[in-house]
Each structure stands twice: as structure tokens, then as C-alpha cells.
Amino acid sequence: MVKEYINGNKDRFLAELFDWLRIPSVSADSRHKGDVRKAAEFVKEKLATAGVDKVEICETKGHPIVYAEKIINPSLPTVLVYGHYDVQPADPLNLWTSPPFEPVIKDDKIYARGSCDDKGQVYMHVKAFEIMMKNNLLSCNVKFMIEGEEEVGSDNLGTFVKENKAKLKADVILISDTALISLDHPSITTGLRGLSYMEVEVTGPNRDLHSGVYGGAVANPINVLCDMIASLHDENGRVTIPGFYDKVAELSAAEREALNRAPFNVNEYKSELGINEIKGEKGYTTLERTGVRPTLDVNGIWGGYTGEGAKTVLPSKAHAKISMRLVPNQSSAEITELFTKHFKAIAPEYVKVKVMPHHGGEPAVTPTNSKAFGAASKAFEEVWGKTPIPTRDGGSIPIVALFKRELGLDTVLMGFGLDSDAIHSPNEHYGVKNFLLGIETIVAFYKHFAK
Amino acid sequence: MVKEYINGNKDRFLAELFDWLRIPSVSADSRHKGDVRKAAEFVKEKLATAGVDKVEICETKGHPIVYAEKIINPSLPTVLVYGHYDVQPADPLNLWTSPPFEPVIKDDKIYARGSCDDKGQVYMHVKAFEIMMKNNLLSCNVKFMIEGEEEVGSDNLGTFVKENKAKLKADVILISDTALISLDHPSITTGLRGLSYMEVEVTGPNRDLHSGVYGGAVANPINVLCDMIASLHDENGRVTIPGFYDKVAELSAAEREALNRAPFNVNEYKSELGINEIKGEKGYTTLERTGVRPTLDVNGIWGGYTGEGAKTVLPSKAHAKISMRLVPNQSSAEITELFTKHFKAIAPEYVKVKVMPHHGGEPAVTPTNSKAFGAASKAFEEVWGKTPIPTRDGGSIPIVALFKRELGLDTVLMGFGLDSDAIHSPNEHYGVKNFLLGIETIVAFYKHFAK
């Protein structure tokens, strides 16, 4: 019945999703503030049409949160679905093969910013809910909380959660914002890394100088920034910030063995990324490096003349955005503080340094022995014919730790993307098959969870 | 008579110069191609009005060269004036206190891109020529060669010089494109550094990646570029490129002593630049570091997300513009090759590296015992009441070495700027006093040179 309904309505499902993807809801860019709200209004209306009891746009200090609920019987279990309708910036635009906000299907994949992260995955829940409503299958209460600031650190969600604990009462959180190992290897994410995201500014002279007149006599802030960044890793690929690894939960030999049992082919990985060699912290495998080890990456750097041709400038300032992925039991606030202290400490006397934190988020591990995890596992078995593999994901969904802390709720991370979906990159895409199987799996989850 | 003429016409001189400064002749930016030509047409017309025998716009593969001459008597000495009418890009625009191409006088200084480098200094020669013509003072033949590609490496001037040796026959080259120590300490530049200007590109993965999903397992090209740049200097501030110093002419103790006799106050220098400490190659003074030692500076760097807010991207590429200032007897072509070889050699296996040379130029030393240098020295004494101090300049005017090689001519570098004029920077300016005294000094130069 579910399969038939999906097949009979899939063109409409996709057309609706495309309308949503056309709204450039880039939360990081203030010029898109109106678009972000339009995307909220869109999902509010679709939830209303699908049959929720009530749906509202909840204002925050930033972008709004869409809340909806369908309470069929207060004594039945309640699932709280979390997702986000905001998207990453689309630049560099010139690398997209089709415009980021004009979705198209190529090779059975939906190409658009947000197709996988996270509008495409949120929309599976909206349509799964529609199916259950239309076919009288809903066996639990459902609540939806779809926010618009996930890509900028969910700054206002914490306050919302704290102020609405009664409203958000539920038995489990269900999130689709992660990836499967592959279409052949369904998986459920059981751990997520946290994040500290910093911006640094190094100032040398009080104005841009002529590199001929001053070069060699005055410290160049770009060179100094490069020195400082280079010093943040040692020769074994370890982060040199004092105390950085102090609270990292080391895995037991058994846990490491289990983690490395997930299918992974380094040659396929290298070839898919077009690299000759992988690189990371010495003594760990790729799955460990992205799953259970903390890391530090420069996400952006700029300074001096970056236009066409040559300009012989010794610039006044150089900048970088630097983020750290954190693992249990690191704390984002602590690591932010350690970074700030260290970066200032290593600044040589001939420059001035500013360190500004952007958003952060806590790492999280979800239980694999809960009723909800069992229901998710059975849902995959039923729809995919295979038991899903538990994995640790490198990305961050800071809200998972927040939910545990504030609401006392565990989360099930039932994501249907693929690592190759190019989320946060040009040409983000999402498989039509992932989208449709995802809807079916979500419906199956409710069935098993209600049992 | 000269002083009176200048005083009587200074408002017109400045108004004419302002018209020229309003033309944004940015040679590095192809969008300004038409403006570059307009600036050439402008000076062509002004030279014609001032009374040259002939003036022409000479086409090249790039921007044109303006050539003019006044031959009063073939048996008299001939001065060939070189200068450039192109200017540096004006960005970052937001740091200008008045628009770069809308010249204004503030505190007796002309603020505009090109006011000092080099339109303002070229225009002194045009007006000095006018004065000599109007007052029947011209005692030498004069030739003008004003190019439009100095700020992008004078790529086509070499060909022009080689193909026009007869036309360019002269006894000395006169250039005003350098700086005085101060208005109290007139000086003549006797040495210039050469230049190798490179652009590098480091490529990691074949697309921008999500730093959560891949961070820690795949080399980040920005981090790698920072490592590579950091490794280009050792702990003593010396450039680590093998062979970089091999051909550097070391100064004798006496030469070093003479060079350091120029007035220099490190506290004033630091306070003027707003820095707490100077930095440079160990074992050398600031005057040596900028005058006689080769250097390496990053002029620009970019990669990843550089917009507002935070984007957790592990970028595919990182870029930098890196230039080296060269001293006698280094060769730009050799250093370019050494850099290229070294930068590729230090690239780790997990990235791909491209190295592209921009323009270069040879270092030069000008004689201090020539008749022309003596005439310049006397001209300063007459107008400024002080004997000019010979100095070594950190900047590059690659054409000086070219003139020596192709035309066999020495150059006199009679520049009237100040290091604090912020050339190549926001708020470039040029003192009205420098401009007017410069005109007077140039007229005096001709008088002494003709003797």
C-alpha cells in the first residue's frame, strides 16, 4: 500500500520538493533573510495540507522555527522529528554545472543546494506523514521542529527548546540529516562530531604597504598567518594546541575493530576524490580519523591582492576561518577557549591577533540498544532487505547533544544521503531512489516504533 | 624666472594633473583597457601642447607606449625621460577616505591612485618641459617614453626598446618613480631591487568537501599551502629556496657603513607603521634589508569560504601570489626557475601544485660618478639647499637594467615621492610641495646637464 502510494505520487512529491529547493534559504547570508522565511512558510503550508493538528512559525532572535504536531492519542508514543530548512551558501557558483536554486534531475539524482542537506531529507518526513494520514497508518503522535539556523550554528534553537519543554515532550527524536555508507550498505549513524568554528585576523602594519619599499623589513601578516597555521599540526598530523586531546574518549580495541568492519576501500576513496594519497593523524584509519578523532581544518583564508594579475602589496591584514571537529568527551566551549588562548600565545610580537568564535556544537553518541534504534533497524531490514551497519559520522548536528541535555531524549539518526552527495559543495545532489526509499523506511519506522 | 612661472601656473598644473588622475588606468585589470588608452591619449596631447616636435602612440601587444621628442640641435646632449601612466589597482576600495579616482588636496597632499606612482611624477617632467619651452631655457634635446604596463611588468617595453634603438638614442635616462628620504633629506636612488612574481595553486580533492565528513582524512589544500609558505623562510628570516642567495652581491664593510649613514629612526618607523616590532633577515639593518637583501613576501592568498559567517568546507584549491625582491647580481629568470623547482619539490604527494610566473625584473645599480648624476646632485643643491644622499631603494623599476643592456645607457633616478605616500595602498598621495619642487629641480637638472 505504501509502495503503491509512493509510486503513484512520486512526480508530485518531487515537484513539491523542487518548489522548496527553488527558495535560496541561505541562513549565513543576510541578503537572503526573506528567502529563509519563505522556506519556513513553505514547509508550514505543506505540513498543514498533510494533516497536522496545528502548525506555527515560531519567531526567534534569528530565523524562525516551524513547529507542528499531530496528537492522535496522548497515551501513544510520540516521535519528535527535527530537521532544517536553511542551506549552505552556494558559492563558488562557477563550479555548478546547473544553477544551485534551479533543481534538475540528472542520472536519477536531484541537483540543487539543499537537495540532500537538508530539505530533501526533511521532505521525506513530510511525505511519510502524508502517507500515514491518507492511509490511516499513523500509530504514534508526531511533532515536527524544523529550524532555519542549522548551517549557522542553531544559535536560537537552544532557547526555544528550553522555553518549550512541555510542548516538545516526546519519546524519541528522529533526524534525517546524515548519510548511508552506500545504497548497498544501509547504515545508521550512532555518533557525530562536535564543532568549534573560529575566525582569526592577523594585523601587521597599519596600512597596505608596497612590498618593494618595505618587503624584508616589516612582518607580512600573510606569511605570519601561514606560520601560525602550519604550527597547529605536528609532523604526525596531530593538533598542537595544548590540552586539545586531554578529554578525547579513546576507543577500546574491540570498538576500533567494530568501527573498521564497515566497508571501506581506500583506492575507491582516493579515486572518487581525485587524490594520490590520503592524509591524517598517524596511527588511525580513515574511518577512525573521520569518526572518532578530533581534527582541525582551515575552511577559508584571505589577505592581500587576490584579483587578476600582480600587485606588489605587503598587506596590513590576513584572515582565516578555522574549525575543529570534536569527539566525545570534548566540549566545544572548552576547545574554543583553548584555541583562542593558544592562537594568541603563538602570535609573534610584530603582529596583532584577533580571535573570534563563530558557532560551535557538542559531539554526541546515540544508543544502539534503545527501542527506537531497534525500530529503525527493523525498518531498514524491511525496506532494504539488509541489517543497517552502525557508523560514526564526521559531521556535526549539535542539536543532538542539546536534546539529550535539555529534553532527556535520545536521537535516532536515520539519514539517507551519501558521502558523495557533495553537500556544502558545488553540485550538491540527492538520489531520487534515496528520497523514495527514505519515505518508505520512515513509514516503516513508525510502524515498528508503535509496537 | 622658473619659480615665478611655477607659482603663476601651479593651479593650472594641478588641474591638468587632476584630469589625468581621474582616468582609472589600471593596467592589471582588463576591464580598464579603454581607460589605459585614454590616459595615453591624455599625456600625448599635453606633450604636444607643451611643444614637442612630434609625439606618437606606439602600439604594442599590450597597452601602448607614448613616445615624443624635441630635438633642438643634434649635437647637444639628449635626455630620455621614462615614466608610466598606468596605475596599480585601487582595491581595497573601502579603505580609501576619498574615492581613488577623484583627486582631492588634503593637508597640502594630492590624494588619488597614481598621484605619486607615477602620473604625478611624470607630469612634473611634462610641466618642466613646458617651462623650458616657454622661457627659452631648453639646452638639451629631450625624448619621452611613457609606458602603460609598468605595474604589470613592462612586458612589451623590451621589444619596443630593441626595435627602436636609433629612435631612443640618448645620453642618459631620467626617471622620476622613486622616493626621497624626506623633505628635509633629499636623496637620489642609486640601486633598485629586481622582482620575480609567482602565482601558485594547490589542489587537494577534486571538489569542495564537507569538512565534517572528510576533515582529518583528506589533506586540506589551505593547510598544505600554509605549511609550504611557512617553510620558505627559516628561523633567521632567510629564504630557504636552494641557491636563492648564491649570486647575491655582498656589500663590503665600507659600503654597509655608507648605506647605514642615511638618517633612519627605528622608533619613528615603527610608530609610523603602527607595529610593535620590526622583522627581517637576521644580521642586517632595516636599510640593508630593504636596500641590498633579497626577500620573499606573500602578496595575496585565498581559498575556501571567505564570505560572511561560517561554512564548513574543506576546499578543493588554495592559491597565493608570492613575490621575491632581488638584488645585484641575482637574475629574475634564474630565481623564477629556482622558486618553481623548489615549490614543486616540497609539494607533498597528497596535493597537486601549479606554479605560474607573473612578471619579473632585474635588479640595478646606477653609477654615482657620472656627469648626469653630478647634474642631478647640483640641481638638488640649487633648489633644496642640501646635497642629496645616495640611497638604495627596495622597489623595482625593471626597465633600468633593460636600458643598460639594450641601449647602453645609465639611468638617473631622480624621484620626489616619500615612502609614506602609500603607493600601491589605499589613500596614495603626493605632496603638492614635492610636485612643485620636483618641477623646479628637473628644470635645474637640464641646465647643469647641458653644461
CSV table of C-alpha atoms in Angstrom, one decimal, chain B residues 178 188-194 259 290-292 326-328 362-368 373 390-397 400 411 413:
chain,number,residue,atom,x,y,z
B,178,THR,CA,61.3,56.7,-6.6
B,188,ILE,CA,68.9,60.1,-5.2
B,189,THR,CA,68.3,56.4,-5.6
B,190,THR,CA,71.3,54.5,-6.8
B,191,GLY,CA,70.1,51.0,-6.6
B,192,LEU,CA,66.9,49.1,-7.1
B,193,ARG,CA,65.8,45.6,-6.4
B,194,GLY,CA,64.6,43.2,-9.0
B,259,LEU,CA,74.5,52.8,3.4
B,290,THR,CA,65.1,46.8,2.1
B,291,GLY,CA,68.1,48.1,0.1
B,292,VAL,CA,70.6,45.3,-0.5
B,326,LEU,CA,66.1,40.6,-5.9
B,327,VAL,CA,69.4,42.4,-5.6
B,328,PRO,CA,72.5,42.5,-7.7
B,362,GLU,CA,66.3,42.7,-12.9
B,363,PRO,CA,67.9,44.5,-10.0
B,364,ALA,CA,70.0,47.5,-11.0
B,365,VAL,CA,72.7,49.8,-9.6
B,366,THR,CA,73.2,53.2,-11.1
B,367,PRO,CA,76.6,55.0,-11.2
B,368,THR,CA,77.3,57.9,-8.8
B,373,PHE,CA,74.4,62.0,-11.5
B,390,PRO,CA,72.6,58.4,-2.4
B,391,THR,CA,70.3,55.6,-1.3
B,392,ARG,CA,69.3,52.0,-2.2
B,393,ASP,CA,65.6,51.6,-2.9
B,394,GLY,CA,63.7,48.4,-2.1
B,395,GLY,CA,61.3,48.7,-5.0
B,396,SER,CA,61.8,47.6,-8.6
B,397,ILE,CA,62.0,49.5,-11.9
B,400,VAL,CA,66.7,50.3,-15.6
B,411,THR,CA,69.8,56.0,-15.5
B,413,LEU,CA,66.7,58.0,-10.6
